[in-house]
Amino acid sequence: MSYISLLLRLLRTNIIKTLMVNFCLLPWKQAIRLPIFVYGRFTLREHKGRIILKQPARAEMIIIGKKSSYVTTTVQRTIWTVNGTLVFGGPMKFAFGSYLLVTDNATLSFGTGGTYCGSNFKVFCFDKITIGDNVRMAWDVQIIDSSFHYTRNLNKDGKVSPLTKPIHLVSNIWVGNRSTISKGAVVPNETIVASNSLVNKDFSDLPPYSLIAGSPAVLKVSGIQRIWDDKTQSELDEQFGYNRTHLY
């Protein structure tokens, strides 16, 4: 990327918030390279934590708040609170309207690349959430590793369970719109989560290439693989006469 091209792209960002996020959350030697580009309306509520980059910093590695090429929702402002540790293993994108909360002593980690969070994505990390490579999340997906309020099990001597439990989404996962991933969930490689699903348990024993759906989610079918390659997708669009309309 030439310096002129970089400058032109930077001018399309929210420059003040771009500088704020980089220099508030990264070491100076990384921040000066502007690896994080922030677009649109953005609020950084708190920043007592830090961002760790697992790859050498380069301009526009992490894109926050850029308008989605498909679906627009009513949430227009991106709001982040980073009081714990936020780890990026590589490049990734957050569409506009994301709500990200990483509390004190919590760790939210993303893999080496390919992960995309659609518009109005929400993640509440109070303990540990690990999201691997090439995890695609549609609009209105939420990931929450806490139940927020204690409950007492009156059938088990009044046992009270911890509020939090780690979440792990491995790699090559497609999460449909308006799905919720809750505490203790484990989603293995090459899994499809259907729209409007509640994933609230460990699915590590799923067969390869499974589709889960429902509230709570259960295995529906195995041997189903999402086609990731854009070229193949375009060829199939032509074959089936599908008009991939972009909605703005």
Short mmCIF file of C-alpha atoms in Angstrom, two decimals:
data_model
loop_
_atom_site.label_atom_id
_atom_site.label_comp_id
_atom_site.label_asym_id
_atom_site.label_seq_id
_atom_site.Cartn_x
_atom_site.Cartn_y
_atom_site.Cartn_z
CA MET A 1 0.00 0.00 0.00
CA SER A 2 1.49 3.36 -1.07
CA TYR A 3 1.63 6.29 1.33
CA ILE A 4 -0.86 8.22 -0.84
CA SER A 5 -3.30 5.29 -0.89
CA LEU A 6 -2.91 4.87 2.86
CA LEU A 7 -3.58 8.57 3.44
CA LEU A 8 -6.70 8.50 1.27
CA ARG A 9 -8.03 5.48 3.16
CA LEU A 10 -7.20 7.09 6.49
CA LEU A 11 -9.11 10.24 5.51
CA ARG A 12 -12.27 8.15 5.12
CA THR A 13 -12.03 6.95 8.73
CA ASN A 14 -12.99 8.66 11.95
CA ILE A 15 -9.44 9.97 12.33
CA ILE A 16 -9.75 11.21 15.91
CA LYS A 17 -11.13 7.87 17.15
CA THR A 18 -8.60 5.96 15.06
CA LEU A 19 -5.75 7.78 16.79
CA MET A 20 -7.42 7.38 20.18
CA VAL A 21 -7.84 3.60 19.92
CA ASN A 22 -4.33 2.99 18.62
CA PHE A 23 -2.51 5.18 21.12
CA CYS A 24 -4.69 4.32 24.13
CA LEU A 25 -4.56 0.55 23.74
CA LEU A 26 -1.31 -0.29 21.94
CA PRO A 27 2.38 0.23 22.70
CA TRP A 28 3.65 3.39 21.00
CA LYS A 29 5.85 1.47 18.52
CA GLN A 30 2.81 -0.40 17.25
CA ALA A 31 0.35 2.49 17.53
CA ILE A 32 2.44 4.71 15.24
CA ARG A 33 1.78 2.23 12.41
CA LEU A 34 -2.00 2.66 12.82
CA PRO A 35 -2.94 -1.03 12.69
CA ILE A 36 -6.51 -0.19 13.79
CA PHE A 37 -8.81 1.86 11.54
CA VAL A 38 -12.05 3.14 13.11
CA TYR A 39 -15.00 4.25 10.97
CA GLY A 40 -18.24 6.06 11.73
CA ARG A 41 -19.67 6.88 15.15
CA PHE A 42 -17.54 5.27 17.80
CA THR A 43 -17.37 5.48 21.59
CA LEU A 44 -14.46 4.08 23.63
CA ARG A 45 -16.08 4.07 27.05
CA GLU A 46 -13.12 2.80 29.05
CA HIS A 47 -9.61 1.68 28.13
CA LYS A 48 -7.84 0.47 31.25
CA GLY A 49 -6.86 -2.72 29.41
CA ARG A 50 -4.69 -3.41 26.39
CA ILE A 51 -4.66 -4.84 22.90
CA ILE A 52 -2.07 -7.47 21.96
CA LEU A 53 -1.19 -8.01 18.29
CA LYS A 54 0.27 -11.44 17.53
CA GLN A 55 1.48 -10.35 14.08
CA PRO A 56 3.74 -7.39 13.17
CA ALA A 57 1.70 -4.19 13.21
CA ARG A 58 0.74 -2.80 9.82
CA ALA A 59 -1.81 -0.22 8.73
CA GLU A 60 -5.46 -1.25 8.68
CA MET A 61 -5.03 -4.74 10.13
CA ILE A 62 -8.12 -4.32 12.30
CA ILE A 63 -11.16 -2.56 10.84
CA ILE A 64 -13.83 -1.32 13.25
CA GLY A 65 -17.21 0.15 12.37
CA LYS A 66 -17.04 0.03 8.59
CA LYS A 67 -20.43 -0.11 6.90
CA SER A 68 -21.60 -3.62 6.14
CA SER A 69 -21.90 -4.54 2.48
CA TYR A 70 -25.09 -6.51 3.14
CA VAL A 71 -27.35 -5.63 6.04
CA THR A 72 -27.95 -2.36 7.82
CA THR A 73 -29.48 -2.39 11.29
CA THR A 74 -30.85 0.44 13.40
CA VAL A 75 -27.74 0.50 15.63
CA GLN A 76 -25.39 3.06 14.15
CA ARG A 77 -22.87 3.64 16.97
CA THR A 78 -20.00 1.29 17.79
CA ILE A 79 -19.28 1.09 21.55
CA TRP A 80 -16.21 -0.58 23.03
CA THR A 81 -14.98 -1.02 26.61
CA VAL A 82 -11.53 -2.62 26.94
CA ASN A 83 -10.51 -3.02 30.57
CA GLY A 84 -9.04 -6.51 30.16
CA THR A 85 -6.94 -8.06 27.39
CA LEU A 86 -8.01 -8.09 23.74
CA VAL A 87 -5.84 -10.31 21.52
CA PHE A 88 -5.74 -10.22 17.71
CA GLY A 89 -3.83 -13.05 16.06
CA GLY A 90 -4.18 -11.41 12.65
CA PRO A 91 -6.41 -9.19 10.50
CA MET A 92 -10.15 -8.98 11.15
CA LYS A 93 -13.18 -6.80 10.61
CA PHE A 94 -16.05 -5.54 12.75
CA ALA A 95 -19.01 -4.05 10.87
CA PHE A 96 -20.66 -0.96 12.31
CA GLY A 97 -22.70 -1.07 15.50
CA SER A 98 -20.63 -3.60 17.42
CA TYR A 99 -20.75 -3.60 21.22
CA LEU A 100 -17.61 -5.03 22.79
CA LEU A 101 -17.02 -5.36 26.53
CA VAL A 102 -13.87 -6.93 28.01
CA THR A 103 -13.92 -6.52 31.77
CA ASP A 104 -10.98 -6.35 34.18
CA ASN A 105 -8.86 -9.56 34.12
CA ALA A 106 -10.88 -11.01 31.22
CA THR A 107 -9.35 -12.10 27.90
CA LEU A 108 -11.01 -11.99 24.49
CA SER A 109 -8.89 -13.60 21.75
CA PHE A 110 -9.29 -13.79 17.98
CA GLY A 111 -7.33 -16.08 15.63
CA THR A 112 -4.81 -15.41 12.90
CA GLY A 113 -7.24 -14.06 10.34
CA GLY A 114 -10.41 -14.34 8.30
CA THR A 115 -12.82 -13.58 11.13
CA TYR A 116 -15.67 -11.17 10.43
CA CYS A 117 -18.27 -9.79 12.84
CA GLY A 118 -21.43 -8.47 11.19
CA SER A 119 -23.36 -5.35 12.06
CA ASN A 120 -24.76 -5.04 15.58
CA PHE A 121 -22.44 -7.80 16.84
CA LYS A 122 -22.21 -7.97 20.65
CA VAL A 123 -19.60 -9.67 22.80
CA PHE A 124 -19.56 -9.56 26.61
CA CYS A 125 -16.37 -11.07 28.00
CA PHE A 126 -16.12 -11.42 31.79
CA ASP A 127 -13.78 -14.42 31.85
CA LYS A 128 -12.37 -15.93 28.64
CA ILE A 129 -13.67 -16.08 25.08
CA THR A 130 -11.53 -17.60 22.32
CA ILE A 131 -12.55 -17.23 18.67
CA GLY A 132 -10.39 -19.00 16.10
CA ASP A 133 -9.57 -18.47 12.43
CA ASN A 134 -12.14 -17.75 9.74
CA VAL A 135 -15.19 -17.44 11.98
CA ARG A 136 -17.94 -15.56 10.14
CA MET A 137 -20.73 -14.05 12.20
CA ALA A 138 -23.79 -12.50 10.59
CA TRP A 139 -25.69 -9.49 11.92
CA ASP A 140 -27.14 -9.36 15.45
CA VAL A 141 -25.00 -12.24 16.77
CA GLN A 142 -24.13 -12.06 20.47
CA ILE A 143 -21.53 -13.93 22.51
CA ILE A 144 -21.82 -13.78 26.31
CA ASP A 145 -19.73 -15.79 28.78
CA SER A 146 -21.76 -14.74 31.85
CA SER A 147 -25.30 -15.32 33.06
CA PHE A 148 -25.09 -11.94 34.88
CA HIS A 149 -27.30 -13.00 37.85
CA TYR A 150 -26.83 -15.83 40.35
CA THR A 151 -29.42 -18.56 40.68
CA ARG A 152 -29.86 -21.10 43.48
CA ASN A 153 -30.66 -24.73 42.66
CA LEU A 154 -33.22 -25.71 45.29
CA ASN A 155 -32.99 -29.37 44.22
CA LYS A 156 -29.24 -29.61 44.95
CA ASP A 157 -28.79 -28.36 48.49
CA GLY A 158 -29.11 -24.75 47.40
CA LYS A 159 -26.07 -24.94 45.11
CA VAL A 160 -25.08 -21.66 43.45
CA SER A 161 -23.04 -21.94 40.25
CA PRO A 162 -20.40 -19.44 39.05
CA LEU A 163 -21.66 -16.71 36.78
CA THR A 164 -19.03 -17.26 34.08
CA LYS A 165 -17.61 -20.10 32.02
CA PRO A 166 -15.21 -19.84 29.03
CA ILE A 167 -16.44 -19.95 25.43
CA HIS A 168 -14.46 -21.42 22.55
CA LEU A 169 -15.31 -21.12 18.86
CA VAL A 170 -12.62 -23.08 17.03
CA SER A 171 -12.19 -22.28 13.29
CA ASN A 172 -14.07 -22.21 9.98
CA ILE A 173 -17.40 -21.58 11.69
CA TRP A 174 -20.42 -19.82 10.23
CA VAL A 175 -22.82 -18.30 12.78
CA GLY A 176 -26.21 -17.26 11.41
CA ASN A 177 -27.92 -13.97 12.20
CA ARG A 178 -29.52 -13.36 15.60
CA SER A 179 -27.83 -16.34 17.21
CA THR A 180 -26.56 -16.33 20.79
CA ILE A 181 -23.45 -18.13 22.03
CA SER A 182 -23.64 -18.40 25.82
CA LYS A 183 -21.30 -19.40 28.65
CA GLY A 184 -19.63 -22.79 28.43
CA ALA A 185 -20.27 -23.16 24.69
CA VAL A 186 -17.69 -24.94 22.55
CA VAL A 187 -18.20 -24.97 18.78
CA PRO A 188 -15.78 -27.21 16.85
CA ASN A 189 -14.20 -26.78 13.41
CA GLU A 190 -16.37 -26.56 10.29
CA THR A 191 -19.67 -26.10 12.15
CA ILE A 192 -22.65 -24.12 10.87
CA VAL A 193 -24.88 -22.46 13.49
CA ALA A 194 -28.29 -21.73 11.98
CA SER A 195 -29.99 -18.36 12.42
CA ASN A 196 -31.80 -17.65 15.72
CA SER A 197 -30.01 -20.43 17.58
CA LEU A 198 -28.97 -20.58 21.23
CA VAL A 199 -25.65 -22.41 21.66
CA ASN A 200 -25.26 -23.12 25.37
CA LYS A 201 -23.15 -26.28 25.72
CA ASP A 202 -20.00 -28.09 24.61
CA PHE A 203 -20.42 -29.51 21.09
CA SER A 204 -16.85 -30.88 20.86
CA ASP A 205 -18.12 -34.37 20.02
CA LEU A 206 -20.02 -33.29 16.90
CA PRO A 207 -19.28 -35.19 13.67
CA PRO A 208 -17.34 -33.22 11.05
CA TYR A 209 -19.22 -30.58 9.05
CA SER A 210 -22.30 -30.41 11.24
CA LEU A 211 -25.22 -27.99 11.29
CA ILE A 212 -26.75 -27.14 14.65
CA ALA A 213 -29.96 -25.20 15.15
CA GLY A 214 -32.66 -24.37 17.65
CA SER A 215 -33.06 -22.91 21.11
CA PRO A 216 -31.25 -24.64 22.66
CA ALA A 217 -29.25 -25.77 19.64
CA VAL A 218 -29.10 -29.46 18.74
CA LEU A 219 -27.46 -31.39 15.91
CA LYS A 220 -29.65 -31.30 12.81
CA VAL A 221 -27.44 -32.85 10.13
CA SER A 222 -23.81 -33.68 9.40
CA GLY A 223 -21.82 -33.62 6.19
CA ILE A 224 -22.80 -30.00 5.39
CA GLN A 225 -19.96 -27.66 4.44
CA ARG A 226 -20.13 -23.94 3.80
CA ILE A 227 -18.41 -22.91 0.58
CA TRP A 228 -15.91 -20.23 1.56
CA ASP A 229 -14.22 -19.52 -1.76
CA ASP A 230 -15.52 -16.31 -3.38
CA LYS A 231 -14.74 -17.50 -6.91
CA THR A 232 -16.71 -20.71 -6.44
CA GLN A 233 -19.56 -18.74 -4.88
CA SER A 234 -19.70 -16.41 -7.90
CA GLU A 235 -19.76 -19.37 -10.27
CA LEU A 236 -22.61 -20.94 -8.31
CA ASP A 237 -24.52 -17.63 -8.31
CA GLU A 238 -24.32 -17.63 -12.09
CA GLN A 239 -25.30 -21.29 -12.30
CA PHE A 240 -28.38 -20.85 -10.11
CA GLY A 241 -29.29 -17.36 -11.36
CA TYR A 242 -28.87 -15.85 -7.90
CA ASN A 243 -28.67 -12.05 -7.65
CA ARG A 244 -26.41 -11.29 -4.69
CA THR A 245 -27.97 -7.86 -4.03
CA HIS A 246 -26.12 -5.61 -1.60
CA LEU A 247 -28.49 -3.84 0.76
CA TYR A 248 -27.47 -0.47 2.15
#
